[in-house]
CSV table of C-alpha atoms and ligand atoms in Angstrom, one decimal:
chain,number,residue,atom,x,y,z
E,1,MET,CA,142.0,52.6,127.4
E,2,HIS,CA,145.0,54.3,129.0
E,3,ASN,CA,147.0,56.9,127.1
E,4,GLU,CA,150.7,56.6,127.4
E,5,SER,CA,151.7,59.0,124.6
E,6,SER,CA,153.2,62.4,125.1
E,7,PHE,CA,150.0,63.9,123.9
E,8,LYS,CA,148.0,64.6,127.0
E,9,ARG,CA,145.6,67.1,125.5
E,10,VAL,CA,144.6,67.1,121.8
E,11,SER,CA,142.6,69.9,120.3
E,12,VAL,CA,140.5,69.2,117.2
E,13,VAL,CA,139.4,72.3,115.3
E,14,GLY,CA,136.3,71.9,113.2
E,15,LEU,CA,133.7,69.4,114.5
E,16,GLY,CA,132.1,68.3,111.3
E,17,TYR,CA,132.0,65.0,109.4
E,18,ILE,CA,135.8,64.4,109.9
E,19,GLY,CA,136.6,66.4,113.1
E,20,LEU,CA,133.9,65.1,115.4
E,21,PRO,CA,134.6,61.4,114.7
E,22,THR,CA,138.3,62.0,115.0
E,23,ALA,CA,137.9,63.8,118.3
E,24,ALA,CA,135.6,61.0,119.7
E,25,VAL,CA,137.9,58.2,118.6
E,26,ILE,CA,141.0,59.9,120.2
E,27,ALA,CA,139.0,60.5,123.4
E,28,SER,CA,138.0,56.9,123.4
E,29,ARG,CA,141.7,56.1,123.7
E,30,GLY,CA,141.9,57.9,127.0
E,31,VAL,CA,143.3,61.3,125.7
E,32,ASP,CA,141.7,64.6,126.8
E,33,VAL,CA,140.2,66.1,123.7
E,34,ILE,CA,139.1,69.7,123.3
E,35,GLY,CA,136.9,70.2,120.2
E,36,VAL,CA,136.7,73.7,118.8
E,37,ASP,CA,134.0,74.9,116.4
E,38,VAL,CA,132.6,78.3,115.4
E,39,SER,CA,129.0,76.9,115.6
E,40,GLU,CA,127.5,77.4,119.1
E,41,TYR,CA,124.8,74.9,118.1
E,42,ALA,CA,127.4,72.2,117.3
E,43,VAL,CA,129.3,72.9,120.5
E,44,ASN,CA,126.2,72.8,122.7
E,45,THR,CA,124.9,69.6,121.0
E,46,ILE,CA,128.2,67.8,121.5
E,47,ASN,CA,128.5,69.0,125.2
E,48,GLN,CA,125.1,67.3,125.8
E,49,GLY,CA,126.6,64.1,124.4
E,50,LYS,CA,124.6,64.3,121.2
E,51,ILE,CA,125.6,64.8,117.6
E,52,HIS,CA,124.6,67.3,114.9
E,53,ILE,CA,125.5,65.1,111.9
E,54,VAL,CA,124.6,61.6,110.8
E,55,GLU,CA,127.2,58.9,110.8
E,56,PRO,CA,126.7,55.3,112.0
E,57,ASP,CA,127.9,54.6,115.5
E,58,LEU,CA,129.1,58.1,116.1
E,59,ASP,CA,126.3,58.9,118.5
E,60,MET,CA,127.4,56.3,121.0
E,61,LEU,CA,131.0,57.1,120.7
E,62,VAL,CA,130.4,60.9,121.3
E,63,GLN,CA,128.0,60.1,124.2
E,64,SER,CA,130.5,58.0,126.0
E,65,ALA,CA,133.4,60.4,125.4
E,66,VAL,CA,131.4,63.3,126.8
E,67,THR,CA,130.1,61.3,129.7
E,68,THR,CA,133.5,60.2,130.8
E,69,GLY,CA,134.7,63.8,130.5
E,70,LYS,CA,137.3,63.0,127.9
E,71,LEU,CA,135.7,65.1,125.2
E,72,LYS,CA,134.6,68.7,125.7
E,73,ALA,CA,133.6,71.2,123.0
E,74,THR,CA,134.2,75.0,123.0
E,75,THR,CA,133.9,77.9,120.6
E,76,GLN,CA,137.3,79.4,121.6
E,77,PRO,CA,140.7,77.5,121.2
E,78,GLU,CA,142.4,76.5,124.4
E,79,VAL,CA,146.0,75.4,125.2
E,80,ALA,CA,146.8,71.9,124.0
E,81,ASP,CA,149.8,69.7,122.9
E,82,VAL,CA,148.5,69.3,119.4
E,83,PHE,CA,145.9,70.9,117.2
E,84,MET,CA,144.3,68.9,114.4
E,85,ILE,CA,142.5,71.1,111.8
E,86,ALA,CA,139.5,69.6,110.0
E,87,VAL,CA,137.7,72.6,108.5
E,88,PRO,CA,136.1,72.8,105.0
E,89,THR,CA,138.1,73.7,101.9
E,90,PRO,CA,135.4,74.5,99.3
E,91,PHE,CA,136.0,76.3,96.0
E,92,THR,CA,134.9,79.7,95.0
E,93,GLU,CA,133.7,81.0,91.6
E,94,GLY,CA,135.9,79.7,88.8
E,95,HIS,CA,136.8,76.6,90.8
E,96,LYS,CA,139.5,78.4,92.8
E,97,PRO,CA,140.3,76.9,96.2
E,98,ASP,CA,138.9,78.8,99.2
E,99,LEU,CA,141.4,78.6,102.1
E,100,THR,CA,139.7,81.2,104.3
E,101,TYR,CA,138.4,78.6,106.8
E,102,ILE,CA,142.0,77.2,107.3
E,103,GLU,CA,143.5,80.7,107.5
E,104,SER,CA,141.1,81.8,110.1
E,105,ALA,CA,141.3,78.6,112.1
E,106,VAL,CA,145.1,78.7,112.1
E,107,LYS,CA,145.3,82.4,113.1
E,108,ASN,CA,142.9,81.7,115.9
E,109,ILE,CA,144.9,78.8,117.2
E,110,ALA,CA,148.2,80.8,116.9
E,111,LYS,CA,147.1,82.9,119.8
E,112,VAL,CA,147.2,79.9,122.3
E,113,LEU,CA,150.3,78.1,120.8
E,114,GLU,CA,153.1,77.1,123.1
E,115,LYS,CA,156.7,75.9,122.3
E,116,GLY,CA,156.7,72.2,121.4
E,117,ASN,CA,153.1,72.2,119.9
E,118,LEU,CA,152.3,70.2,116.9
E,119,ILE,CA,149.7,71.3,114.3
E,120,VAL,CA,148.3,68.8,111.8
E,121,LEU,CA,146.1,69.8,108.8
E,122,GLU,CA,143.6,67.1,108.0
E,123,SER,CA,141.5,69.1,105.5
E,124,THR,CA,142.0,68.3,101.9
E,125,SER,CA,144.1,71.1,100.5
E,126,PRO,CA,145.9,72.4,97.4
E,127,VAL,CA,149.6,71.8,97.3
E,128,GLY,CA,151.5,74.4,99.3
E,129,THR,CA,148.8,75.0,102.0
E,130,THR,CA,150.7,73.4,104.9
E,131,GLU,CA,153.6,75.7,104.2
E,132,LYS,CA,151.2,78.7,104.0
E,133,MET,CA,149.9,77.7,107.5
E,134,SER,CA,153.5,78.0,108.8
E,135,HIS,CA,153.7,81.6,107.4
E,136,TRP,CA,150.2,82.6,108.7
E,137,MET,CA,151.1,81.5,112.2
E,138,SER,CA,154.4,83.2,112.2
E,139,GLU,CA,152.7,86.5,111.4
E,140,VAL,CA,150.7,86.2,114.6
E,141,ARG,CA,153.4,84.8,116.8
E,142,GLU,CA,156.8,86.5,116.3
E,143,ASP,CA,158.0,85.1,119.6
E,144,LEU,CA,157.9,81.5,118.3
E,145,SER,CA,159.9,79.9,115.5
E,146,PHE,CA,158.2,77.9,112.7
E,147,PRO,CA,159.5,75.2,110.4
E,148,HIS,CA,159.7,77.4,107.3
E,149,GLN,CA,162.0,79.7,109.3
E,150,ASN,CA,164.0,77.3,111.5
E,151,GLY,CA,163.7,73.8,109.9
E,152,GLU,CA,164.2,70.9,112.3
E,153,GLN,CA,165.0,73.3,115.2
E,154,ALA,CA,161.6,75.1,115.0
E,155,ASP,CA,159.6,75.6,118.2
E,156,ILE,CA,156.4,74.5,116.4
E,157,GLN,CA,156.0,71.4,114.3
E,158,ILE,CA,153.5,71.4,111.3
E,159,ALA,CA,152.3,68.4,109.2
E,160,HIS,CA,149.6,67.4,106.8
E,161,CYS,CA,147.7,64.1,107.2
E,162,PRO,CA,144.8,64.2,104.8
E,163,GLU,CA,141.6,62.5,105.9
E,164,ARG,CA,140.6,59.5,103.7
E,165,VAL,CA,137.5,58.1,105.4
E,166,LEU,CA,134.4,57.1,103.4
E,167,PRO,CA,131.1,58.7,104.7
E,168,GLY,CA,129.0,55.9,106.2
E,169,TYR,CA,132.1,53.9,107.3
E,170,VAL,CA,134.0,56.7,109.1
E,171,ILE,CA,134.4,55.1,112.5
E,172,GLN,CA,135.8,51.9,111.0
E,173,GLU,CA,138.0,53.6,108.4
E,174,LEU,CA,139.4,56.1,110.8
E,175,VAL,CA,141.1,53.3,112.6
E,176,SER,CA,141.8,50.8,109.9
E,177,ASN,CA,142.9,53.0,106.9
E,178,ASP,CA,146.6,53.6,106.2
E,179,ARG,CA,147.6,57.2,106.6
E,180,VAL,CA,149.9,59.5,104.6
E,181,ILE,CA,151.7,61.9,106.8
E,182,GLY,CA,153.7,64.8,105.3
E,183,GLY,CA,155.8,67.0,107.4
E,184,ILE,CA,157.3,70.4,106.5
E,185,THR,CA,160.4,68.8,108.0
E,186,SER,CA,161.1,65.1,108.9
E,187,ARG,CA,160.8,65.9,112.6
E,188,CYS,CA,157.3,67.3,112.0
E,189,ALA,CA,156.3,64.1,110.2
E,190,GLU,CA,157.7,61.8,112.9
E,191,ARG,CA,155.9,63.7,115.6
E,192,ALA,CA,152.6,63.6,113.7
E,193,LYS,CA,153.1,59.8,113.3
E,194,GLN,CA,153.3,59.4,117.1
E,195,LEU,CA,149.9,61.1,117.3
E,196,TYR,CA,148.2,58.9,114.7
E,197,LYS,CA,149.7,55.8,116.3
E,198,ILE,CA,147.4,56.5,119.3
E,199,PHE,CA,144.3,55.4,117.2
E,200,VAL,CA,145.3,54.2,113.7
E,201,LYS,CA,145.8,50.4,113.2
E,202,GLY,CA,146.8,50.9,109.5
E,203,ASP,CA,150.3,51.9,108.4
E,204,CYS,CA,151.4,55.5,108.9
E,205,LEU,CA,153.5,56.4,105.8
E,206,ILE,CA,155.8,59.3,106.0
E,207,THR,CA,156.6,61.9,103.3
E,208,ASP,CA,156.8,65.7,102.9
E,209,ALA,CA,153.8,68.0,103.2
E,210,ARG,CA,153.5,68.8,99.4
E,211,THR,CA,153.5,65.1,98.5
E,212,ALA,CA,150.9,64.3,101.1
E,213,GLU,CA,148.7,67.2,99.8
E,214,MET,CA,149.0,65.9,96.3
E,215,ALA,CA,148.4,62.2,97.4
E,216,LYS,CA,145.0,63.1,98.7
E,217,LEU,CA,144.0,65.1,95.6
E,218,THR,CA,145.3,62.2,93.4
E,219,GLU,CA,143.2,59.6,95.2
E,220,ASN,CA,140.0,61.6,94.6
E,221,SER,CA,140.9,62.5,91.1
E,222,PHE,CA,141.7,58.9,90.3
E,223,ARG,CA,138.1,58.0,91.3
E,224,ASP,CA,136.6,61.0,89.5
E,225,VAL,CA,138.4,60.1,86.2
E,226,ASN,CA,137.3,56.5,86.4
E,227,ILE,CA,133.7,57.5,87.1
E,228,ALA,CA,133.9,59.9,84.2
E,229,PHE,CA,135.0,57.0,82.0
E,230,ALA,CA,131.9,55.1,83.1
E,231,ASN,CA,129.6,58.1,82.6
E,232,GLU,CA,131.0,58.8,79.2
E,233,LEU,CA,130.5,55.2,78.2
E,234,SER,CA,126.8,55.4,79.4
E,235,MET,CA,126.2,58.4,77.1
E,236,ILE,CA,128.0,56.8,74.1
E,237,SER,CA,126.0,53.5,74.7
E,238,ASP,CA,122.7,55.4,74.8
E,239,GLN,CA,123.5,56.9,71.4
E,240,LEU,CA,124.5,53.5,70.0
E,241,ASN,CA,121.6,51.7,71.5
E,242,ILE,CA,123.6,49.5,73.8
E,243,ASN,CA,122.8,48.6,77.4
E,244,VAL,CA,125.8,50.1,79.3
E,245,TRP,CA,125.3,47.9,82.3
E,246,GLU,CA,125.5,44.8,80.3
E,247,LEU,CA,128.5,46.3,78.4
E,248,ILE,CA,130.4,47.1,81.6
E,249,LYS,CA,129.6,43.7,83.1
E,250,LEU,CA,131.0,42.0,80.1
E,251,ALA,CA,134.1,44.2,79.8
E,252,ASN,CA,134.8,43.7,83.5
E,253,ARG,CA,135.2,40.0,82.9
E,254,HIS,CA,138.6,40.8,81.4
E,255,PRO,CA,141.1,40.1,84.2
E,256,ARG,CA,142.6,43.6,84.0
E,257,VAL,CA,139.5,45.7,83.4
E,258,ASN,CA,137.5,47.1,86.3
E,259,ILE,CA,135.1,49.9,85.2
E,260,LEU,CA,133.1,51.8,87.8
E,261,ASN,CA,129.4,52.5,87.7
E,262,PRO,CA,127.8,55.3,85.7
E,263,GLY,CA,125.3,57.4,87.6
E,264,ALA,CA,123.3,60.6,87.8
E,265,GLY,CA,126.5,62.6,88.2
E,266,VAL,CA,129.2,62.8,90.9
E,267,GLY,CA,128.2,64.5,94.2
E,268,GLY,CA,129.5,65.1,97.6
E,269,HIS,CA,132.1,67.7,98.8
E,270,CYS,CA,135.2,65.8,97.9
E,271,ILE,CA,135.4,64.0,94.6
E,272,ALA,CA,133.6,66.8,92.7
E,273,VAL,CA,135.8,69.4,94.4
E,274,ASP,CA,139.3,68.2,94.9
E,275,PRO,CA,140.3,67.6,91.3
E,276,TRP,CA,139.8,71.3,90.7
E,277,PHE,CA,142.6,72.0,93.1
E,278,ILE,CA,145.0,70.1,90.8
E,279,VAL,CA,143.6,71.9,87.8
E,280,ASP,CA,144.1,75.3,89.6
E,281,SER,CA,147.7,74.5,90.4
E,282,ALA,CA,148.7,73.2,86.9
E,283,PRO,CA,146.0,74.4,84.5
E,284,ASP,CA,148.0,73.6,81.3
E,285,ARG,CA,149.0,70.1,82.3
E,286,ALA,CA,145.8,68.8,84.0
E,287,LYS,CA,143.9,67.9,80.9
E,288,ILE,CA,142.3,64.5,81.7
E,289,ILE,CA,141.5,65.7,85.3
E,290,ARG,CA,139.7,68.8,84.0
E,291,THR,CA,137.8,66.9,81.3
E,292,ALA,CA,136.7,64.2,83.8
E,293,ARG,CA,135.2,66.9,86.0
E,294,GLU,CA,133.4,68.4,82.9
E,295,VAL,CA,132.0,64.9,81.9
E,296,ASN,CA,130.7,64.2,85.3
E,297,ASP,CA,129.2,67.6,85.7
E,298,SER,CA,127.4,67.2,82.4
E,299,LYS,CA,125.6,63.9,83.5
E,300,PRO,CA,122.7,65.5,85.3
E,301,GLU,CA,121.7,67.5,82.2
E,302,PHE,CA,121.9,64.3,80.1
E,303,VAL,CA,119.5,62.5,82.5
E,304,LEU,CA,117.2,65.5,82.4
E,305,ASN,CA,117.1,65.5,78.7
E,306,LYS,CA,116.2,61.9,78.6
E,307,LEU,CA,113.4,62.6,81.0
E,308,ARG,CA,112.1,65.6,79.1
E,309,LYS,CA,111.7,63.4,76.0
E,310,VAL,CA,109.8,60.7,77.9
E,311,ALA,CA,107.6,63.2,79.8
E,312,ALA,CA,106.6,64.9,76.6
E,313,GLU,CA,104.8,61.7,75.5
E,314,PHE,CA,102.5,61.6,78.6
E,315,LYS,CA,99.3,63.7,79.0
E,316,THR,CA,99.8,63.8,82.7
E,317,PRO,CA,103.4,62.9,83.6
E,318,LYS,CA,103.8,61.6,87.1
E,319,ILE,CA,107.4,61.3,87.9
E,320,ALA,CA,108.9,59.4,90.8
E,321,CYS,CA,112.4,60.7,91.6
E,322,MET,CA,114.1,57.8,93.4
E,323,GLY,CA,116.7,59.2,95.9
E,324,LEU,CA,118.1,62.6,96.8
E,325,ALA,CA,121.2,61.7,98.7
E,326,PHE,CA,124.5,62.1,96.8
E,327,LYS,CA,125.2,58.4,97.2
E,328,ALA,CA,123.7,55.2,98.4
E,329,ASP,CA,122.4,54.6,101.9
E,330,ILE,CA,123.2,57.9,103.5
E,331,ASP,CA,121.1,61.0,104.2
E,332,ASP,CA,123.6,63.6,103.0
E,333,LEU,CA,121.9,65.8,100.3
E,334,ARG,CA,124.8,68.3,100.0
E,335,GLU,CA,126.2,68.8,96.5
E,336,SER,CA,123.9,66.0,95.3
E,337,PRO,CA,123.2,65.6,91.5
E,338,ALA,CA,120.0,63.9,92.5
E,339,VAL,CA,118.8,67.1,94.2
E,340,GLU,CA,120.0,69.2,91.2
E,341,ILE,CA,118.0,67.0,88.8
E,342,THR,CA,114.9,66.9,91.0
E,343,GLN,CA,114.9,70.7,91.4
E,344,GLN,CA,115.1,71.2,87.7
E,345,ILE,CA,112.2,68.7,87.0
E,346,ILE,CA,110.1,70.7,89.5
E,347,HIS,CA,111.2,74.1,88.1
E,348,ASP,CA,110.5,73.1,84.5
E,349,GLN,CA,107.1,71.7,85.5
E,350,LEU,CA,107.8,68.4,83.7
E,351,GLY,CA,104.9,66.8,85.7
E,352,GLU,CA,103.7,65.8,89.2
E,353,VAL,CA,106.9,65.0,91.1
E,354,TYR,CA,106.9,62.2,93.7
E,355,ILE,CA,110.1,62.3,95.7
E,356,VAL,CA,111.2,59.0,97.3
E,357,GLU,CA,114.0,59.5,99.8
E,358,PRO,CA,113.6,57.1,102.8
E,359,HIS,CA,116.5,58.7,104.7
E,360,ILE,CA,114.8,62.1,105.3
E,361,GLN,CA,111.7,63.3,107.1
E,362,GLN,CA,111.0,66.5,105.2
E,363,LEU,CA,112.0,68.0,101.9
E,364,PRO,CA,114.7,70.7,101.7
E,365,GLU,CA,113.2,74.2,101.1
E,366,LYS,CA,114.4,74.3,97.4
E,367,LEU,CA,112.4,71.2,96.6
E,368,ARG,CA,109.1,72.3,98.2
E,369,ALA,CA,106.6,73.3,95.5
E,370,GLU,CA,103.0,72.8,94.4
E,371,ASN,CA,104.0,70.0,92.0
E,372,SER,CA,106.3,68.1,94.4
E,373,LYS,CA,105.7,65.8,97.4
E,374,LEU,CA,107.9,63.6,99.6
E,375,VAL,CA,106.3,60.1,99.5
E,376,SER,CA,107.0,56.6,100.7
E,377,LEU,CA,108.6,54.1,98.3
E,378,ALA,CA,105.3,52.3,98.0
E,379,GLU,CA,103.4,55.4,97.2
E,380,GLY,CA,105.9,56.7,94.7
E,381,LEU,CA,105.9,53.4,92.8
E,382,GLU,CA,102.1,53.3,92.8
E,383,GLN,CA,101.5,56.9,91.7
E,384,ALA,CA,104.2,57.3,89.1
E,385,ASN,CA,104.0,56.5,85.4
E,386,ILE,CA,107.7,57.5,84.9
E,387,ILE,CA,110.4,56.4,87.4
E,388,VAL,CA,113.9,58.0,87.4
E,389,THR,CA,116.5,56.4,89.7
E,390,LEU,CA,118.9,59.1,91.0
E,391,THR,CA,120.5,57.3,94.0
E,392,ASP,CA,121.2,53.6,94.4
E,393,HIS,CA,119.8,53.1,97.9
E,394,SER,CA,119.7,49.4,98.9
E,395,VAL,CA,115.9,49.5,99.6
E,396,PHE,CA,115.3,50.4,95.9
E,397,LYS,CA,117.1,47.3,94.8
E,398,GLN,CA,114.5,45.1,96.5
E,399,VAL,CA,111.6,46.4,94.5
E,400,LYS,CA,109.8,43.5,92.6
E,401,PRO,CA,110.2,43.8,88.8
E,402,SER,CA,106.5,43.1,88.4
E,403,ILE,CA,105.7,46.5,90.1
E,404,LEU,CA,107.8,48.2,87.5
E,405,SER,CA,106.5,46.5,84.4
E,406,GLU,CA,103.9,49.1,83.5
E,407,LYS,CA,106.1,52.2,84.1
E,408,VAL,CA,108.6,54.0,81.9
E,409,ILE,CA,112.0,53.7,83.7
E,410,ILE,CA,115.0,55.9,83.4
E,411,ASP,CA,117.5,53.9,85.4
E,412,ALA,CA,120.4,56.4,85.7
E,413,ARG,CA,121.9,54.3,88.5
E,414,GLY,CA,121.3,50.9,86.9
E,415,ILE,CA,119.5,49.7,90.1
E,416,TRP,CA,117.3,47.3,88.2
E,417,GLU,CA,119.7,46.4,85.5
E,418,LYS,CA,123.0,45.4,87.0
E,419,ASP,CA,122.1,41.9,88.2
R,1,SAJ,N1,129.9,57.3,92.2
R,1,SAJ,C1,129.4,56.9,90.9
R,1,SAJ,N2,129.9,55.7,90.4
R,1,SAJ,C2,130.8,54.9,91.1
R,1,SAJ,C3,131.2,55.4,92.4
R,1,SAJ,C4,130.7,56.6,92.9
R,1,SAJ,O1,128.7,57.6,90.2
R,1,SAJ,O2,131.1,53.9,90.6
R,1,SAJ,C5,129.4,58.6,92.7
R,1,SAJ,C6,128.6,58.5,94.0
R,1,SAJ,O3,127.3,58.2,93.8
R,1,SAJ,C7,128.8,59.9,94.6
R,1,SAJ,C8,130.2,60.3,94.1
R,1,SAJ,O4,130.5,59.4,93.1
R,1,SAJ,O5,127.9,60.8,94.1
R,1,SAJ,C9,131.3,60.1,95.2
R,1,SAJ,O6,131.1,59.0,96.0
R,1,SAJ,P1,132.2,58.0,96.5
R,1,SAJ,O7,131.6,56.9,97.3
R,1,SAJ,O8,133.1,57.6,95.4
R,1,SAJ,O9,133.1,58.9,97.4
R,1,SAJ,P2,132.9,60.0,98.6
R,1,SAJ,O10,132.8,61.4,98.0
R,1,SAJ,O11,131.8,59.6,99.5
R,1,SAJ,O12,134.3,59.8,99.5
R,1,SAJ,C10,135.5,60.0,98.8
R,1,SAJ,C11,136.4,58.8,99.1
R,1,SAJ,N3,137.6,58.8,98.2
R,1,SAJ,C12,137.9,57.7,97.5
R,1,SAJ,O13,137.3,56.7,97.5
R,1,SAJ,C13,139.2,57.9,96.6
R,1,SAJ,C14,136.9,58.8,100.6
R,1,SAJ,O14,137.8,57.8,100.8
R,1,SAJ,C15,137.5,60.2,100.9
R,1,SAJ,O15,137.9,60.3,102.3
R,1,SAJ,C16,136.4,61.2,100.6
R,1,SAJ,O16,136.1,61.2,99.2
R,1,SAJ,C17,136.9,62.6,101.0
R,1,SAJ,O17,136.6,63.1,102.1
R,1,SAJ,O18,137.8,63.2,100.3
């Protein structure tokens, strides 16, 4: 495709789960893209036309972008018309946001900034971060003016456009999702909108930077609160001897009720993290948001306690842990409650542990032990006398009920109950 926008050269800083797909999609629209990452391994892999992360269809997109010369990766920032920042924003001890990746990326870019450049922060960030970026850059470049100093007349434009893509559907959602674009000034937002129009088919909705930051945190907190409601119901139902899956199915037949699924806990690096940024900004006001986090974080221990009781009734407990990924049909084990639970089962020596995770070839270091083994689905089902479902992978749903009839099942994901 031919690029007719004023953005001839786009730099994407941070080539992970968000940055790399974004870089490849923009390159596929005929724009020259420079990807910047601190990891030499990531940079070398990408420059060979390969990928260092797993996401459907990304491999082909990157390969074609690199082969046509439109995408190039480097460890040092180069001159560009726009810089899109997609680096991690984890939290530190006490759930405090850690902005060091953003600060160091921004200060690094500042060295190569030119008058007229646009910087867009894509990383999910606490309210006020985009404004902080403006200050950080001005410390490095006293020769340029920034929006917090010179408003609409600033030499440099800065905006926030939070990523909203769902892992597993990134390529599709990058193009089709609506985007919220918040500028420090309206000119910043308008300029950023021109950038996103190169590849986004959804609407680009304009606001200020603080509202855009809060919008992203709100989306993930909304989901966290609703999952917490489902998880709380599952624990109450257990106490009251009610099947929570049947309960939710029935309640959801009300035209204005739509309860989400209880599970083994909330994992991933977004929903279990972002609500804490709201709590950190307004600790006295964010009551439901904080409690939802606590409820979801308590779910793994609840599942473990159920398993401890069941295992105590067996002479030789053989436990099949179904799934390690943080959610269905992906291979991502980071911040996964399934890993946390499995690790504890192994550590507490609750029995022989048969780990079934069809999306990985070998166990992560922390799950390797004398009493643990990565096995196929068939072997796990055959060997185990206790089965605990931790991730709702599609392949698990196809297991015939007759195979399960002689096992004790703790179905934390409702895989074999829902339908
Ligand atoms: N989960 C449940 N029950 C449910 C739904 C999810 O227990 O009914 C669990 C999942 O198993 C998983 C966790 O919640 O452990 C999070 O999974 P998810 O599919 O809800 O979300 P993520 O973390 O993969 O992606 C979210 C998305 N945000 C929203 O849906 C509001 C995505 O659009 C964001 O771009 C992404 O966070 C992000 O990067 O912030």
